[in-house]
């Protein structure tokens, strides 16, 4: 084979190889486009503009299905389009930081469809860099996780709220009290912790049934809520006990006035089913910083004051006093000693003759 013929054969093979390469590249490009359009997640491409805005240059079909916006409607719009006017949420700032720093990030944020309907969006932000290391584009995956977010929210609500009244339980109320105390310490304010216990609730519950008792607790919770401000916190910590956290109390006099309002609101006649129940309550209170510096101590002292009010004449309110803890400790010590004495058969009966 002469050189000219050999050169012609090699050129033909190279052309065929180039044609095959171009065909394969076009085929891969089509497959990529089909994959993007077939994806369940909404996909957005946007330019990384230096002016701070990041215009959208592509949106797939799933994006329209999730948000209601067509690709034509969002082309040229900024990535923050779906936030609407809801820029107060914490993760909006994290979203902006991720965009400005060019760092891959995953966030779950509140977004809004074209019709204004809220949905929870799990958005994954992936920066794209060129061969010179310059940030050029962002790829954003949009997923509607509203059902999952609502489920998780319900689990959180059940874990932190009383199932009967919907009020915060002891765990959540303790967290909120700790937060209130931190603010009070910073601004040198007084905080009141008030515990409300219903008198004779066990009698109502045992004699009329738990269904009546539950309805009574719900009615009492409604009455207590009428006595508080937006900055105050109310919770049910078990049984017939409710706790109120009053932030920014000026003095003991203010706390006493609040206790009086609560006492009058709760102590009344309730119509529950076919019964008219006359309910009274006993209230105990502790003050920060006078009666304790942390949530656990203040709760314990307020509960001790409430039990002291019940041990007395009932139907009254009582501030915490230092001697209350002493009496409680002595009583617990006596109960413990008697229990061990019974177990060890250390008690004996002695008759004392009475002589006229």
XYZ file of C-alpha atoms in Angstrom:
356
model
C 0.000 0.000 0.000
C 1.521 3.348 -1.018
C 1.839 6.268 1.394
C -0.983 8.297 -0.142
C -3.424 5.437 0.170
C -2.310 4.727 3.751
C -2.745 8.408 4.676
C -6.243 8.391 3.151
C -7.270 5.330 5.141
C -6.025 6.857 8.434
C -7.783 10.168 7.727
C -11.007 8.288 7.082
C -10.702 6.385 10.358
C -10.013 9.640 12.245
C -13.074 11.314 10.678
C -15.245 8.351 11.569
C -13.881 8.435 15.164
C -14.574 12.171 15.418
C -18.082 11.685 14.085
C -18.673 8.896 16.622
C -17.346 11.122 19.422
C -19.597 14.005 18.425
C -22.578 11.694 18.186
C -21.836 10.237 21.649
C -21.498 13.730 23.124
C -24.842 14.791 21.635
C -26.399 11.588 22.934
C -25.083 12.238 26.453
C -26.320 15.835 26.340
C -29.813 14.638 25.414
C -29.743 12.050 28.195
C -28.696 14.732 30.714
C -31.575 16.946 29.598
C -34.048 14.058 29.830
C -32.698 13.148 33.285
C -33.214 16.717 34.504
C -36.746 16.801 33.123
C -37.565 13.375 34.596
C -36.244 14.244 38.085
C -38.736 14.318 40.989
C -36.943 17.292 42.509
C -37.203 20.764 41.065
C -33.889 21.791 39.494
C -32.779 25.390 39.035
C -29.632 26.684 37.348
C -28.599 30.229 38.162
C -25.653 32.458 37.371
C -23.369 33.603 40.168
C -23.580 37.310 39.414
C -21.143 39.700 41.065
C -23.844 42.268 41.827
C -25.367 40.034 44.519
C -28.281 38.793 42.417
C -28.279 35.304 40.956
C -30.622 35.150 37.949
C -32.256 31.835 37.116
C -31.354 30.493 33.670
C -33.085 27.089 33.757
C -35.952 25.381 35.611
C -37.144 21.830 34.993
C -40.702 20.491 34.834
C -40.701 19.283 38.453
C -40.034 22.842 39.603
C -43.257 23.969 37.916
C -45.154 21.020 39.418
C -43.940 21.923 42.933
C -44.178 25.715 42.797
C -46.671 26.522 40.045
C -44.093 28.764 38.311
C -43.229 27.896 34.707
C -39.685 28.174 33.448
C -40.632 31.242 31.366
C -41.933 33.005 34.497
C -38.768 32.525 36.556
C -36.054 33.084 33.949
C -34.009 36.090 35.054
C -35.567 36.107 38.559
C -33.392 35.914 41.659
C -32.989 32.649 43.596
C -34.824 34.183 46.579
C -38.071 34.244 44.584
C -39.756 31.487 46.621
C -39.286 33.232 49.971
C -41.936 35.786 49.052
C -42.179 38.308 51.916
C -41.162 35.741 54.542
C -37.599 36.956 55.121
C -37.739 36.823 58.927
C -36.971 33.113 59.269
C -33.524 32.185 60.550
C -32.542 30.032 57.583
C -32.978 32.895 55.098
C -29.723 34.319 56.419
C -28.052 30.910 56.132
C -29.300 30.695 52.531
C -27.768 34.087 51.719
C -24.489 33.165 53.416
C -24.288 29.932 51.391
C -24.862 31.827 48.144
C -22.391 34.602 48.945
C -19.668 32.213 50.123
C -20.192 29.610 47.391
C -20.430 26.696 49.842
C -22.574 23.617 49.248
C -25.472 23.749 51.710
C -28.678 21.901 52.582
C -31.543 23.817 54.234
C -35.202 23.264 55.088
C -37.042 26.579 54.697
C -40.537 27.998 54.368
C -41.281 28.805 50.733
C -44.392 29.833 48.822
C -45.928 28.646 45.567
C -47.185 30.933 42.824
C -50.657 30.865 44.455
C -49.166 31.884 47.819
C -49.508 28.458 49.472
C -46.803 27.708 52.035
C -44.662 24.605 51.584
C -41.544 23.371 53.343
C -38.662 23.216 50.891
C -35.588 21.076 51.393
C -33.230 23.011 49.156
C -29.753 21.761 48.268
C -27.365 24.391 46.938
C -24.366 23.252 44.882
C -21.856 25.836 43.582
C -20.196 25.334 40.174
C -16.615 26.523 39.533
C -14.772 26.876 36.222
C -11.279 25.548 35.439
C -9.745 28.686 36.931
C -11.542 28.264 40.254
C -14.053 31.060 39.644
C -17.613 30.612 40.897
C -19.870 30.744 37.811
C -23.203 29.057 38.569
C -25.379 27.415 41.194
C -27.387 24.225 40.875
C -30.351 24.203 43.270
C -32.488 21.137 43.988
C -35.972 21.953 45.322
C -38.026 19.303 47.190
C -41.458 19.663 48.816
C -41.073 18.050 52.272
C -44.216 19.586 53.808
C -45.701 16.234 54.820
C -42.481 15.181 56.549
C -42.080 18.588 58.227
C -45.666 18.469 59.523
C -45.119 14.957 60.868
C -41.935 15.997 62.645
C -43.687 19.099 63.986
C -46.495 16.955 65.373
C -43.996 14.627 67.056
C -42.278 17.663 68.596
C -45.618 19.042 69.761
C -46.581 15.744 71.384
C -43.206 15.508 73.121
C -43.375 19.040 74.532
C -47.074 19.700 75.121
C -49.733 18.333 77.411
C -52.074 16.155 75.340
C -55.173 17.195 77.312
C -54.884 20.995 77.388
C -52.349 21.663 74.623
C -50.248 23.685 77.069
C -46.464 23.242 77.333
C -45.467 20.361 79.607
C -42.859 20.482 82.361
C -39.939 19.917 79.982
C -40.841 22.714 77.559
C -41.914 25.086 80.334
C -38.569 24.567 82.102
C -36.750 25.499 78.876
C -38.857 28.629 78.484
C -38.334 29.544 82.122
C -34.568 29.192 81.676
C -34.735 31.506 78.647
C -36.802 34.047 80.612
C -34.308 33.928 83.483
C -31.395 34.561 81.090
C -33.129 37.693 79.806
C -34.001 38.785 83.341
C -30.389 38.396 84.466
C -29.192 40.484 81.532
C -31.652 43.303 82.206
C -31.832 42.943 86.024
C -35.543 42.104 86.061
C -37.690 40.072 88.456
C -39.460 36.878 87.366
C -42.370 35.213 89.182
C -43.016 31.469 89.022
C -46.583 30.681 90.091
C -47.965 27.180 90.696
C -51.743 26.688 90.774
C -53.169 23.519 92.324
C -56.897 22.704 92.303
C -58.416 21.910 95.702
C -60.407 18.663 95.924
C -59.700 17.762 92.303
C -59.053 14.128 93.257
C -62.534 13.991 94.776
C -64.129 15.231 91.522
C -61.990 12.893 89.421
C -62.634 9.781 91.533
C -66.340 10.346 92.191
C -67.484 11.686 88.803
C -65.018 9.905 86.518
C -61.901 10.835 84.583
C -63.856 12.213 81.619
C -65.423 14.881 83.854
C -62.034 15.525 85.462
C -60.419 16.020 82.064
C -63.109 18.477 80.960
C -62.676 20.391 84.205
C -58.920 20.691 83.645
C -59.517 21.994 80.121
C -61.962 24.596 81.437
C -59.509 25.697 84.148
C -56.706 26.007 81.555
C -58.932 28.320 79.509
C -59.585 30.475 82.574
C -55.879 30.728 83.434
C -55.023 31.835 79.904
C -57.288 34.863 80.330
C -54.987 36.156 83.085
C -51.659 36.297 81.251
C -49.872 38.654 78.889
C -48.186 37.761 75.616
C -44.788 37.680 77.345
C -45.958 35.256 80.054
C -45.853 31.464 79.812
C -48.388 28.886 81.021
C -47.974 25.122 81.280
C -49.535 22.060 82.861
C -46.964 20.042 84.765
C -49.139 17.089 85.743
C -52.292 16.191 87.631
C -54.161 19.307 88.700
C -51.091 21.586 88.725
C -50.511 24.501 86.360
C -47.420 26.719 86.253
C -47.204 30.327 85.102
C -43.955 32.154 84.342
C -44.392 35.923 84.571
C -41.486 37.824 83.088
C -40.631 41.422 83.847
C -42.389 41.636 87.239
C -41.638 44.929 88.981
C -42.082 43.770 92.573
C -43.670 41.266 94.934
C -46.763 43.483 94.883
C -47.155 42.931 91.129
C -46.769 39.189 91.591
C -49.376 39.240 94.357
C -51.795 41.149 92.106
C -51.274 38.512 89.375
C -51.915 35.725 91.892
C -55.124 37.454 92.920
C -56.321 37.648 89.305
C -55.522 33.974 88.746
C -57.195 32.998 92.014
C -60.408 34.846 91.113
C -60.432 33.486 87.552
C -59.999 29.850 88.613
C -62.083 29.802 91.805
C -65.604 29.729 90.399
C -68.444 27.461 89.365
C -67.916 25.301 86.277
C -70.623 23.632 84.255
C -69.172 20.283 83.178
C -71.588 17.900 81.535
C -74.609 17.646 83.800
C -72.674 18.818 86.858
C -72.091 22.215 88.421
C -68.707 22.053 90.133
C -67.583 24.648 92.632
C -63.815 24.800 92.274
C -61.266 26.513 94.492
C -57.492 26.577 94.176
C -54.307 27.017 96.185
C -51.449 29.036 94.715
C -47.757 29.206 95.533
C -45.124 31.533 94.103
C -41.383 32.066 94.066
C -39.476 35.100 92.791
C -36.236 35.385 90.874
C -33.618 36.229 92.068
C -34.834 36.261 95.686
C -35.925 32.599 95.909
C -33.575 30.960 93.429
C -31.272 31.544 90.480
C -32.245 28.647 88.188
C -35.401 27.120 86.751
C -35.351 23.909 88.812
C -34.970 25.726 92.138
C -37.683 28.265 91.387
C -40.129 25.564 90.259
C -39.398 23.484 93.355
C -39.857 26.441 95.693
C -43.089 27.579 94.049
C -44.486 24.038 94.319
C -43.461 23.901 97.988
C -45.310 27.180 98.601
C -48.411 25.835 96.847
C -48.403 22.664 98.980
C -47.987 24.823 102.084
C -51.096 26.743 101.021
C -52.957 23.428 100.590
C -51.747 22.114 103.943
C -53.185 25.213 105.632
C -56.709 26.422 105.075
C -56.584 25.796 101.296
C -58.235 28.225 98.904
C -55.455 30.809 99.321
C -52.098 31.842 97.906
C -48.685 31.754 99.500
C -45.210 33.097 98.683
C -42.230 30.844 99.224
C -40.521 31.126 102.603
C -37.224 29.596 103.630
C -38.757 27.691 106.548
C -41.044 25.842 104.103
C -38.060 23.850 102.823
C -37.015 23.099 106.379
C -40.474 21.754 107.215
C -40.585 19.713 103.996
C -37.153 18.208 104.716
C -38.169 17.358 108.286
C -41.392 15.739 107.101
C -39.606 13.673 104.438
C -37.024 12.595 107.012
C -39.764 11.565 109.441
C -41.656 9.631 106.720
C -38.469 7.850 105.685
C -37.619 6.994 109.293
C -41.090 5.603 109.975
C -41.010 3.522 106.776
C -37.690 1.932 107.739
C -38.908 1.433 111.306
C -41.933 -0.501 110.038
C -39.721 -2.653 107.782
C -37.405 -3.432 110.705
C -40.252 -3.997 113.182
C -38.828 -1.259 115.407
C -42.212 0.133 116.541
C -44.036 -1.064 119.638
C -47.305 -0.081 121.290
C -47.063 1.394 124.784
C -50.169 1.940 126.943
C -50.202 4.983 129.149
C -52.660 4.699 132.024
C -54.894 7.693 132.669
C -55.674 8.371 136.335
C -58.359 10.705 137.552
